[in-house]
Amino acid sequence: MMADTARAADAADQKVERMQRMLRQVSQERDSLQAENTRLKSEIEELNRKNVGAKKSSDAALAKSRESNATLSTELQRTEQNLRQIQTDKDLLQETVVGQAQQLETCESHNVKLLQVNRNLLGQYENKGFFDSLMQREPITGLKGVELENIVQDYQDRLDRLVFRKTEASTTP
């Protein structure tokens, strides 16, 4: 029986040893898991800090982007208004140029006609002889003087019609 008791004691010792090994192994696993848990908690805290920083940075960038967008929108509206004003000014200037071109054509036409009137007048003056000069000063009937005054008045009327006036240009379509 002793041998049975020794075997039973030996078996109990082996069970105790096995239980102690298992206890050490579970303790090591527990310590390892606690260390891993602590490391993961610190990683989570670090990631949360980074996330908060990134969110603040992202929010700041978003606010700056919105502000920039508002500024650009305002600038776009201002630029569009300037463009409309410039287009209006351009159209007005084009109308002015067309009007001035028409005035220039009118002036050129009148200048040609004035030149013709002056040539006619010079031609008549060159062909005036002694008898015409004498008749012009004839005091009794004064017919030649009246005829000469009529010719002068006719030329004066023609010249007056050909003089360019600014009001003509503005009423001409």
Coordinates of N, CA, C and O in Angstrom, one line a residue:
M1 N 0.8 -1.1 0.0 CA 0.0 0.0 0.0 C 0.8 1.2 0.0 O 0.3 2.2 -0.4
M2 N 1.8 1.1 0.4 CA 2.7 2.2 0.4 C 3.0 2.6 -0.9 O 3.3 3.8 -1.1
A3 N 3.1 1.7 -1.6 CA 3.4 2.0 -3.0 C 2.3 2.7 -3.6 O 2.4 3.6 -4.5
D4 N 1.1 2.4 -3.2 CA -0.1 3.0 -3.8 C -0.1 4.5 -3.2 O -0.6 5.4 -4.0
T5 N 0.2 4.7 -2.0 CA 0.1 6.0 -1.4 C 1.3 6.8 -2.1 O 1.1 8.0 -2.2
A6 N 2.4 6.2 -2.3 CA 3.5 6.9 -2.9 C 3.1 7.3 -4.3 O 3.4 8.4 -4.8
R7 N 2.4 6.4 -5.0 CA 2.0 6.7 -6.3 C 1.0 7.8 -6.3 O 1.0 8.7 -7.1
A8 N 0.0 7.7 -5.3 CA -1.0 8.7 -5.2 C -0.4 10.0 -4.9 O -0.8 11.1 -5.4
A9 N 0.6 10.0 -4.0 CA 1.3 11.3 -3.6 C 2.1 11.8 -4.8 O 2.1 13.0 -5.0
D10 N 2.7 10.9 -5.5 CA 3.4 11.3 -6.7 C 2.5 11.9 -7.7 O 2.8 12.9 -8.4
A11 N 1.3 11.3 -7.9 CA 0.4 11.8 -8.9 C -0.2 13.1 -8.4 O -0.4 14.0 -9.2
A12 N -0.4 13.3 -7.1 CA -0.9 14.5 -6.6 C 0.2 15.6 -6.8 O -0.1 16.7 -7.1
D13 N 1.5 15.2 -6.6 CA 2.6 16.2 -6.8 C 2.6 16.6 -8.3 O 2.8 17.8 -8.6
Q14 N 2.4 15.7 -9.1 CA 2.4 16.0 -10.6 C 1.3 16.9 -10.9 O 1.4 17.8 -11.7
K15 N 0.1 16.7 -10.3 CA -1.0 17.5 -10.6 C -0.8 18.9 -10.0 O -1.1 19.9 -10.7
V16 N -0.2 19.0 -8.9 CA 0.1 20.3 -8.3 C 1.1 21.0 -9.2 O 1.0 22.2 -9.5
E17 N 2.2 20.3 -9.6 CA 3.2 20.9 -10.5 C 2.5 21.4 -11.8 O 2.8 22.5 -12.3
R18 N 1.6 20.5 -12.4 CA 1.0 20.9 -13.6 C 0.1 22.1 -13.3 O 0.0 23.0 -14.1
M19 N -0.6 22.2 -12.2 CA -1.5 23.3 -11.9 C -0.6 24.5 -11.7 O -1.0 25.6 -12.1
Q20 N 0.5 24.4 -11.1 CA 1.4 25.5 -10.8 C 1.9 26.1 -12.2 O 2.0 27.3 -12.4
R21 N 2.3 25.1 -13.1 CA 2.8 25.5 -14.4 C 1.6 26.3 -15.1 O 1.9 27.3 -15.8
M22 N 0.4 25.7 -15.1 CA -0.7 26.3 -15.7 C -1.0 27.7 -15.1 O -1.3 28.7 -15.8
L23 N -0.8 27.8 -13.8 CA -1.0 29.1 -13.1 C 0.0 30.1 -13.5 O -0.3 31.2 -13.8
R24 N 1.3 29.6 -13.6 CA 2.4 30.5 -14.1 C 2.1 31.0 -15.5 O 2.2 32.1 -15.9
Q25 N 1.6 30.0 -16.3 CA 1.4 30.3 -17.7 C 0.2 31.3 -17.9 O 0.2 32.2 -18.6
V26 N -0.9 31.1 -17.1 CA -2.0 32.0 -17.1 C -1.6 33.3 -16.6 O -2.0 34.4 -17.1
S27 N -0.7 33.4 -15.6 CA -0.3 34.6 -15.0 C 0.6 35.4 -16.0 O 0.5 36.6 -16.2
Q28 N 1.4 34.6 -16.8 CA 2.3 35.3 -17.8 C 1.4 35.8 -18.9 O 1.6 36.9 -19.4
E29 N 0.4 35.0 -19.3 CA -0.6 35.5 -20.3 C -1.4 36.7 -19.9 O -1.6 37.6 -20.6
R30 N -1.8 36.7 -18.6 CA -2.5 37.8 -18.0 C -1.6 39.0 -18.0 O -2.0 40.1 -18.5
D31 N -0.3 38.9 -17.6 CA 0.6 40.0 -17.6 C 0.8 40.5 -19.0 O 0.9 41.8 -19.2
S32 N 1.0 39.6 -19.9 CA 1.2 40.0 -21.3 C 0.0 40.7 -21.9 O 0.1 41.7 -22.5
L33 N -1.2 40.2 -21.6 CA -2.4 40.9 -22.0 C -2.7 42.2 -21.4 O -3.1 43.2 -22.0
Q34 N -2.3 42.3 -20.1 CA -2.4 43.6 -19.4 C -1.4 44.6 -20.1 O -1.8 45.8 -20.3
A35 N -0.2 44.2 -20.4 CA 0.8 45.1 -21.0 C 0.2 45.5 -22.4 O 0.3 46.7 -22.8
E36 N -0.3 44.5 -23.1 CA -0.9 44.8 -24.5 C -2.0 45.7 -24.3 O -2.2 46.7 -25.1
N37 N -2.9 45.6 -23.3 CA -4.0 46.4 -23.1 C -3.6 47.9 -22.8 O -4.1 48.8 -23.3
T38 N -2.5 48.0 -22.0 CA -2.0 49.3 -21.6 C -1.4 50.0 -22.9 O -1.7 51.2 -23.1
R39 N -0.7 49.2 -23.7 CA -0.1 49.8 -24.9 C -1.2 50.2 -25.9 O -1.1 51.3 -26.4
L40 N -2.2 49.4 -26.0 CA -3.4 49.8 -26.9 C -4.1 51.0 -26.4 O -4.5 51.8 -27.2
K41 N -4.3 51.1 -25.1 CA -5.0 52.3 -24.5 C -4.1 53.5 -24.8 O -4.7 54.6 -25.2
S42 N -2.8 53.4 -24.7 CA -2.0 54.6 -24.9 C -2.0 55.0 -26.4 O -2.0 56.1 -26.8
E43 N -2.1 53.9 -27.3 CA -2.2 54.2 -28.8 C -3.5 54.9 -29.1 O -3.6 55.8 -29.9
I44 N -4.6 54.4 -28.4 CA -5.9 55.0 -28.6 C -5.9 56.4 -28.2 O -6.4 57.3 -28.9
E45 N -5.3 56.7 -27.0 CA -5.2 58.1 -26.6 C -4.4 59.0 -27.6 O -4.8 60.1 -27.9
E46 N -3.3 58.4 -28.0 CA -2.5 59.2 -29.0 C -3.3 59.4 -30.3 O -3.2 60.5 -30.8
L47 N -3.9 58.4 -30.8 CA -4.8 58.5 -32.0 C -5.9 59.5 -31.8 O -6.2 60.3 -32.7
N48 N -6.5 59.5 -30.6 CA -7.6 60.5 -30.3 C -7.0 61.9 -30.3 O -7.6 62.8 -30.8
R49 N -5.8 62.1 -29.7 CA -5.2 63.4 -29.7 C -4.9 63.9 -31.1 O -5.1 65.0 -31.5
K50 N -4.3 62.9 -31.9 CA -4.0 63.3 -33.3 C -5.3 63.6 -34.1 O -5.4 64.5 -34.9
N51 N -6.4 62.8 -33.8 CA -7.7 63.0 -34.4 C -8.2 64.4 -34.1 O -8.8 65.1 -35.0
V52 N -8.1 64.7 -32.8 CA -8.6 66.1 -32.4 C -7.8 67.2 -33.1 O -8.4 68.1 -33.6
G53 N -6.5 67.0 -33.2 CA -5.6 68.0 -33.8 C -6.0 68.0 -35.3 O -6.1 69.1 -35.9
A54 N -6.2 66.9 -35.9 CA -6.5 66.8 -37.4 C -7.9 67.5 -37.6 O -8.1 68.2 -38.6
K55 N -8.8 67.2 -36.7 CA -10.1 67.8 -36.8 C -10.1 69.3 -36.7 O -10.7 70.0 -37.5
K56 N -9.3 69.8 -35.7 CA -9.1 71.2 -35.6 C -8.5 71.8 -36.8 O -8.9 72.8 -37.4
S57 N -7.5 71.1 -37.3 CA -6.8 71.6 -38.5 C -7.7 71.6 -39.7 O -7.7 72.5 -40.5
S58 N -8.5 70.5 -39.8 CA -9.4 70.4 -40.9 C -10.5 71.4 -40.8 O -10.9 72.0 -41.8
D59 N -11.0 71.7 -39.6 CA -12.0 72.7 -39.4 C -11.5 74.1 -39.8 O -12.2 74.9 -40.4
A60 N -10.2 74.3 -39.4 CA -9.6 75.6 -39.7 C -9.4 75.8 -41.2 O -9.7 76.8 -41.8
A61 N -9.0 74.7 -41.9 CA -8.8 74.7 -43.3 C -10.2 74.9 -44.0 O -10.3 75.6 -45.0
L62 N -11.2 74.3 -43.5 CA -12.6 74.4 -44.1 C -13.0 75.9 -43.9 O -13.6 76.4 -44.8
A63 N -12.9 76.4 -42.7 CA -13.3 77.8 -42.5 C -12.5 78.8 -43.4 O -13.1 79.7 -44.0
K64 N -11.2 78.5 -43.6 CA -10.4 79.3 -44.4 C -10.8 79.2 -45.9 O -10.9 80.2 -46.6
S65 N -11.1 78.0 -46.3 CA -11.6 77.7 -47.6 C -12.9 78.4 -47.9 O -13.1 79.0 -48.9
R66 N -13.8 78.4 -46.9 CA -15.1 79.0 -47.1 C -14.9 80.6 -47.2 O -15.6 81.2 -48.0
E67 N -14.0 81.1 -46.3 CA -13.8 82.5 -46.4 C -13.2 82.9 -47.7 O -13.6 83.9 -48.3
S68 N -12.2 82.1 -48.2 CA -11.6 82.3 -49.5 C -12.7 82.2 -50.6 O -12.7 83.0 -51.5
N69 N -13.6 81.3 -50.5 CA -14.6 81.1 -51.5 C -15.5 82.3 -51.5 O -15.9 82.8 -52.5
A70 N -15.9 82.8 -50.3 CA -16.7 84.0 -50.2 C -16.0 85.2 -50.8 O -16.6 86.0 -51.6
T71 N -14.7 85.4 -50.5 CA -14.0 86.5 -51.1 C -13.9 86.4 -52.6 O -14.1 87.4 -53.3
L72 N -13.6 85.2 -53.1 CA -13.6 85.0 -54.6 C -14.9 85.2 -55.2 O -15.0 85.8 -56.3
S73 N -16.0 84.8 -54.5 CA -17.3 85.1 -55.1 C -17.6 86.6 -55.2 O -18.2 87.0 -56.2
T74 N -17.3 87.3 -54.1 CA -17.4 88.8 -54.1 C -16.6 89.4 -55.2 O -17.1 90.3 -56.0
E75 N -15.4 88.9 -55.4 CA -14.5 89.4 -56.4 C -15.0 89.1 -57.8 O -14.9 89.9 -58.7
L76 N -15.6 87.9 -58.0 CA -16.2 87.5 -59.2 C -17.4 88.5 -59.6 O -17.5 88.9 -60.7
Q77 N -18.2 88.8 -58.6 CA -19.3 89.7 -58.8 C -18.8 91.0 -59.2 O -19.4 91.7 -60.2
R78 N -17.8 91.5 -58.5 CA -17.2 92.8 -58.8 C -16.6 92.8 -60.3 O -16.8 93.8 -61.0
T79 N -16.0 91.7 -60.6 CA -15.4 91.6 -61.9 C -16.4 91.6 -63.0 O -16.3 92.2 -64.1
E80 N -17.5 90.8 -62.8 CA -18.6 90.8 -63.7 C -19.2 92.2 -63.9 O -19.6 92.5 -65.0
Q81 N -19.4 92.9 -62.8 CA -20.0 94.3 -62.9 C -19.0 95.1 -63.7 O -19.5 95.9 -64.6
N82 N -17.7 95.0 -63.4 CA -16.7 95.8 -64.2 C -16.8 95.5 -65.7 O -16.7 96.3 -66.6
L83 N -16.9 94.2 -66.0 CA -17.0 93.7 -67.4 C -18.2 94.3 -68.0 O -18.2 94.8 -69.2
R84 N -19.4 94.3 -67.3 CA -20.6 94.9 -67.9 C -20.4 96.4 -68.2 O -20.8 96.9 -69.2
Q85 N -19.8 97.1 -67.2 CA -19.5 98.5 -67.4 C -18.6 98.8 -68.6 O -18.8 99.7 -69.4
I86 N -17.5 97.9 -68.7 CA -16.6 98.1 -69.8 C -17.2 97.8 -71.1 O -17.0 98.5 -72.1
Q87 N -18.1 96.8 -71.2 CA -18.8 96.5 -72.4 C -19.7 97.7 -72.8 O -19.8 98.0 -73.9
T88 N -20.4 98.3 -71.8 CA -21.3 99.4 -72.1 C -20.4 100.6 -72.6 O -20.8 101.2 -73.6
D89 N -19.3 100.8 -71.9 CA -18.4 101.9 -72.4 C -17.9 101.6 -73.8 O -17.8 102.5 -74.6
K90 N -17.5 100.4 -74.1 CA -17.0 100.0 -75.4 C -18.1 100.3 -76.4 O -17.8 100.8 -77.5
D91 N -19.4 99.9 -76.1 CA -20.4 100.1 -77.1 C -20.6 101.6 -77.3 O -20.8 102.0 -78.5
L92 N -20.6 102.4 -76.3 CA -20.7 103.8 -76.4 C -19.6 104.4 -77.2 O -19.8 105.3 -78.1
L93 N -18.4 103.9 -77.0 CA -17.2 104.4 -77.8 C -17.4 104.0 -79.2 O -17.0 104.8 -80.1
Q94 N -17.9 102.8 -79.5 CA -18.0 102.4 -80.9 C -19.1 103.3 -81.6 O -18.9 103.7 -82.7
E95 N -20.2 103.6 -80.9 CA -21.1 104.5 -81.4 C -20.5 105.9 -81.7 O -20.8 106.5 -82.8
T96 N -19.7 106.4 -80.8 CA -19.0 107.7 -81.0 C -18.1 107.6 -82.2 O -18.1 108.6 -83.0
V97 N -17.4 106.5 -82.3 CA -16.5 106.4 -83.5 C -17.2 106.5 -84.8 O -16.8 107.1 -85.7
V98 N -18.4 105.7 -84.8 CA -19.2 105.7 -86.0 C -19.7 107.1 -86.3 O -19.7 107.6 -87.5
G99 N -20.2 107.8 -85.3 CA -20.7 109.2 -85.4 C -19.6 110.1 -85.9 O -19.8 111.0 -86.8
Q100 N -18.4 110.0 -85.4 CA -17.3 110.8 -85.8 C -16.8 110.5 -87.2 O -16.5 111.4 -88.0
A101 N -16.9 109.3 -87.6 CA -16.6 108.9 -89.0 C -17.6 109.6 -89.9 O -17.2 110.1 -91.0
Q102 N -18.9 109.6 -89.6 CA -19.9 110.2 -90.4 C -19.7 111.7 -90.4 O -19.8 112.3 -91.5
Q103 N -19.3 112.3 -89.3 CA -19.0 113.7 -89.3 C -17.8 114.0 -90.2 O -17.8 115.0 -90.9
L104 N -16.8 113.2 -90.2 CA -15.6 113.4 -91.0 C -16.0 113.3 -92.5 O -15.5 114.1 -93.3
E105 N -16.8 112.3 -92.8 CA -17.3 112.2 -94.2 C -18.1 113.5 -94.6 O -17.9 114.0 -95.7
T106 N -18.9 114.0 -93.7 CA -19.7 115.2 -94.0 C -18.7 116.4 -94.2 O -18.9 117.2 -95.2
C107 N -17.7 116.5 -93.3 CA -16.7 117.6 -93.5 C -16.0 117.5 -94.8 O -15.7 118.5 -95.5
E108 N -15.6 116.3 -95.1 CA -14.8 116.1 -96.4 C -15.7 116.5 -97.6 O -15.2 117.2 -98.5
S109 N -17.0 116.1 -97.5 CA -17.9 116.4 -98.6 C -18.0 118.0 -98.7 O -18.0 118.5 -99.8
H110 N -18.2 118.6 -97.6 CA -18.4 120.1 -97.6 C -17.1 120.7 -98.0 O -17.2 121.8 -98.7
N111 N -16.0 120.2 -97.7 CA -14.7 120.8 -98.1 C -14.6 120.8 -99.6 O -14.1 121.8 -100.2
V112 N -15.0 119.7 -100.2 CA -14.9 119.6 -101.7 C -15.8 120.6 -102.3 O -15.4 121.3 -103.2
K113 N -17.0 120.7 -101.8 CA -18.0 121.7 -102.3 C -17.5 123.1 -102.1 O -17.7 124.0 -103.0
L114 N -16.9 123.4 -100.9 CA -16.4 124.7 -100.7 C -15.3 125.1 -101.6 O -15.1 126.2 -102.1
L115 N -14.4 124.1 -101.9 CA -13.3 124.3 -102.9 C -13.9 124.6 -104.3 O -13.4 125.5 -104.9
Q116 N -15.0 123.9 -104.7 CA -15.6 124.2 -105.9 C -16.2 125.6 -106.0 O -16.0 126.4 -107.0
V117 N -16.9 126.0 -104.9 CA -17.4 127.4 -104.8 C -16.3 128.4 -104.9 O -16.4 129.4 -105.7
N118 N -15.2 128.2 -104.2 CA -14.1 129.2 -104.2 C -13.5 129.2 -105.6 O -13.1 130.3 -106.1
R119 N -13.4 128.1 -106.3 CA -12.8 128.1 -107.7 C -13.7 128.9 -108.6 O -13.2 129.6 -109.5
N120 N -15.0 128.6 -108.5 CA -16.0 129.4 -109.3 C -15.8 130.9 -109.1 O -15.8 131.7 -110.0
L121 N -15.7 131.3 -107.8 CA -15.6 132.7 -107.4 C -14.3 133.3 -108.0 O -14.3 134.4 -108.6
L122 N -13.2 132.5 -107.8 CA -12.0 133.0 -108.4 C -12.0 133.1 -109.9 O -11.5 134.0 -110.5
G123 N -12.7 132.1 -110.5 CA -12.8 132.2 -112.0 C -13.6 133.4 -112.4 O -13.2 134.1 -113.4
Q124 N -14.6 133.7 -111.8 CA -15.4 134.9 -112.1 C -14.6 136.2 -111.9 O -14.7 137.2 -112.6
Y125 N -13.8 136.2 -110.8 CA -13.0 137.4 -110.5 C -11.9 137.5 -111.5 O -11.6 138.7 -111.9
E126 N -11.3 136.4 -111.9 CA -10.2 136.5 -113.0 C -10.8 137.1 -114.3 O -10.1 137.8 -115.0
N127 N -12.0 136.7 -114.6 CA -12.6 137.1 -115.9 C -13.3 138.5 -115.8 O -13.8 138.9 -116.8
K128 N -13.2 139.1 -114.7 CA -13.8 140.4 -114.5 C -12.9 141.4 -115.3 O -11.7 141.5 -115.0
G129 N -13.5 142.1 -116.1 CA -12.7 143.1 -116.9 C -12.9 144.5 -116.4 O -13.6 144.8 -115.4
F130 N -12.3 145.5 -117.2 CA -12.4 146.9 -116.8 C -13.8 147.4 -116.9 O -14.2 148.1 -116.0
F131 N -14.5 147.0 -117.9 CA -15.9 147.4 -118.1 C -16.8 146.9 -116.9 O -17.6 147.7 -116.4
D132 N -16.5 145.7 -116.4 CA -17.3 145.2 -115.3 C -17.0 146.0 -114.0 O -17.9 146.3 -113.3
S133 N -15.7 146.3 -113.8 CA -15.4 147.1 -112.7 C -16.0 148.5 -112.7 O -16.5 149.1 -111.7
L134 N -16.0 149.1 -113.9 CA -16.6 150.4 -114.1 C -18.1 150.4 -113.9 O -18.7 151.2 -113.2
M135 N -18.8 149.3 -114.4 CA -20.2 149.2 -114.3 C -20.6 149.0 -112.8 O -21.7 149.4 -112.4
Q136 N -19.7 148.3 -112.1 CA -20.0 148.1 -110.7 C -20.1 149.4 -109.9 O -20.9 149.5 -109.0
R137 N -19.3 150.4 -110.3 CA -19.3 151.6 -109.6 C -20.2 152.7 -110.2 O -20.3 153.8 -109.7
E138 N -20.9 152.3 -111.2 CA -21.8 153.3 -111.9 C -22.9 153.7 -110.9 O -23.7 152.9 -110.4
P139 N -22.9 155.1 -110.7 CA -23.8 155.6 -109.7 C -25.3 155.8 -110.1 O -26.1 155.9 -109.2
I140 N -25.6 155.8 -111.4 CA -26.9 156.2 -111.8 C -27.9 155.1 -111.6 O -28.8 155.2 -110.8
T141 N -27.7 154.0 -112.3 CA -28.7 152.9 -112.1 C -28.2 151.9 -111.1 O -29.1 151.3 -110.4
G142 N -27.0 151.7 -110.9 CA -26.5 150.8 -109.9 C -26.8 149.3 -110.2 O -26.8 148.5 -109.3
L143 N -27.2 149.0 -111.5 CA -27.6 147.7 -111.8 C -26.5 146.6 -111.6 O -26.7 145.6 -111.1
K144 N -25.3 147.0 -112.1 CA -24.2 146.1 -112.0 C -23.9 145.9 -110.5 O -23.5 144.7 -110.1
G145 N -23.9 146.9 -109.7 CA -23.6 146.8 -108.3 C -24.7 145.8 -107.6 O -24.3 145.0 -106.8
V146 N -25.9 146.0 -108.0 CA -27.0 145.1 -107.5 C -26.7 143.6 -107.9 O -26.9 142.7 -107.2
E147 N -26.4 143.5 -109.2 CA -26.1 142.2 -109.7 C -24.9 141.5 -109.0 O -25.0 140.4 -108.6
L148 N -23.9 142.3 -108.8 CA -22.7 141.8 -108.0 C -23.1 141.5 -106.6 O -22.7 140.5 -106.0
E149 N -23.9 142.3 -105.9 CA -24.4 142.0 -104.6 C -25.2 140.7 -104.5 O -25.1 139.9 -103.6
N150 N -26.0 140.5 -105.6 CA -26.8 139.3 -105.7 C -25.9 138.0 -105.8 O -26.1 137.0 -105.2
I151 N -24.8 138.2 -106.6 CA -23.9 137.1 -106.8 C -23.2 136.8 -105.5 O -23.0 135.7 -105.0
V152 N -22.7 137.9 -104.8 CA -22.1 137.7 -103.5 C -23.0 137.1 -102.5 O -22.6 136.2 -101.8
Q153 N -24.3 137.5 -102.5 CA -25.2 136.9 -101.5 C -25.4 135.5 -101.9 O -25.5 134.6 -100.9
D154 N -25.5 135.1 -103.2 CA -25.7 133.7 -103.6 C -24.5 132.9 -103.1 O -24.7 131.8 -102.5
Y155 N -23.3 133.4 -103.3 CA -22.1 132.6 -102.8 C -22.1 132.5 -101.3 O -21.8 131.5 -100.7
Q156 N -22.5 133.6 -100.6 CA -22.5 133.6 -99.2 C -23.5 132.5 -98.7 O -23.2 131.8 -97.7
D157 N -24.7 132.5 -99.3 CA -25.7 131.4 -98.9 C -25.2 130.0 -99.2 O -25.4 129.1 -98.3
R158 N -24.5 129.8 -100.3 CA -24.0 128.5 -100.6 C -22.9 128.1 -99.5 O -22.8 127.0 -99.1
L159 N -22.0 129.1 -99.2 CA -21.0 128.8 -98.2 C -21.6 128.6 -96.8 O -21.2 127.7 -96.1
D160 N -22.6 129.3 -96.5 CA -23.3 129.1 -95.2 C -23.9 127.7 -95.1 O -23.9 127.0 -94.0
R161 N -24.5 127.2 -96.2 CA -25.1 125.9 -96.2 C -24.0 124.8 -96.1 O -24.2 123.7 -95.6
L162 N -22.8 125.1 -96.5 CA -21.7 124.1 -96.5 C -20.9 124.1 -95.3 O -20.0 123.2 -95.0
V163 N -21.0 125.1 -94.4 CA -20.2 125.2 -93.2 C -20.7 124.1 -92.3 O -21.9 123.9 -92.1
F164 N -19.8 123.3 -91.7 CA -20.1 122.2 -90.8 C -20.4 122.8 -89.4 O -19.6 123.5 -88.9
R165 N -21.5 122.3 -88.9 CA -21.9 122.7 -87.5 C -22.0 121.4 -86.7 O -22.6 120.4 -87.2
K166 N -21.6 121.5 -85.5 CA -21.7 120.3 -84.7 C -23.1 119.8 -84.5 O -23.4 118.6 -84.4
T167 N -24.1 120.7 -84.5 CA -25.5 120.3 -84.3 C -26.0 119.5 -85.5 O -26.8 118.6 -85.3
E168 N -25.4 119.7 -86.7 CA -25.8 118.9 -87.9 C -25.4 117.5 -87.6 O -26.1 116.6 -87.9
A169 N -24.2 117.3 -87.1 CA -23.7 115.9 -86.9 C -24.5 115.2 -85.9 O -24.8 114.0 -86.0
S170 N -25.0 115.8 -84.8 CA -25.8 115.1 -83.8 C -27.2 114.8 -84.3 O -27.8 113.9 -83.8
T171 N -27.7 115.6 -85.3 CA -29.1 115.3 -85.7 C -29.1 114.4 -86.9 O -30.1 113.8 -87.3
T172 N -27.9 114.2 -87.5 CA -27.8 113.3 -88.7 C -27.8 111.9 -88.2 O -27.1 111.5 -87.3
P173 N -28.7 111.0 -88.7 CA -28.8 109.6 -88.2 C -27.6 108.8 -88.6 O -27.0 108.9 -89.5

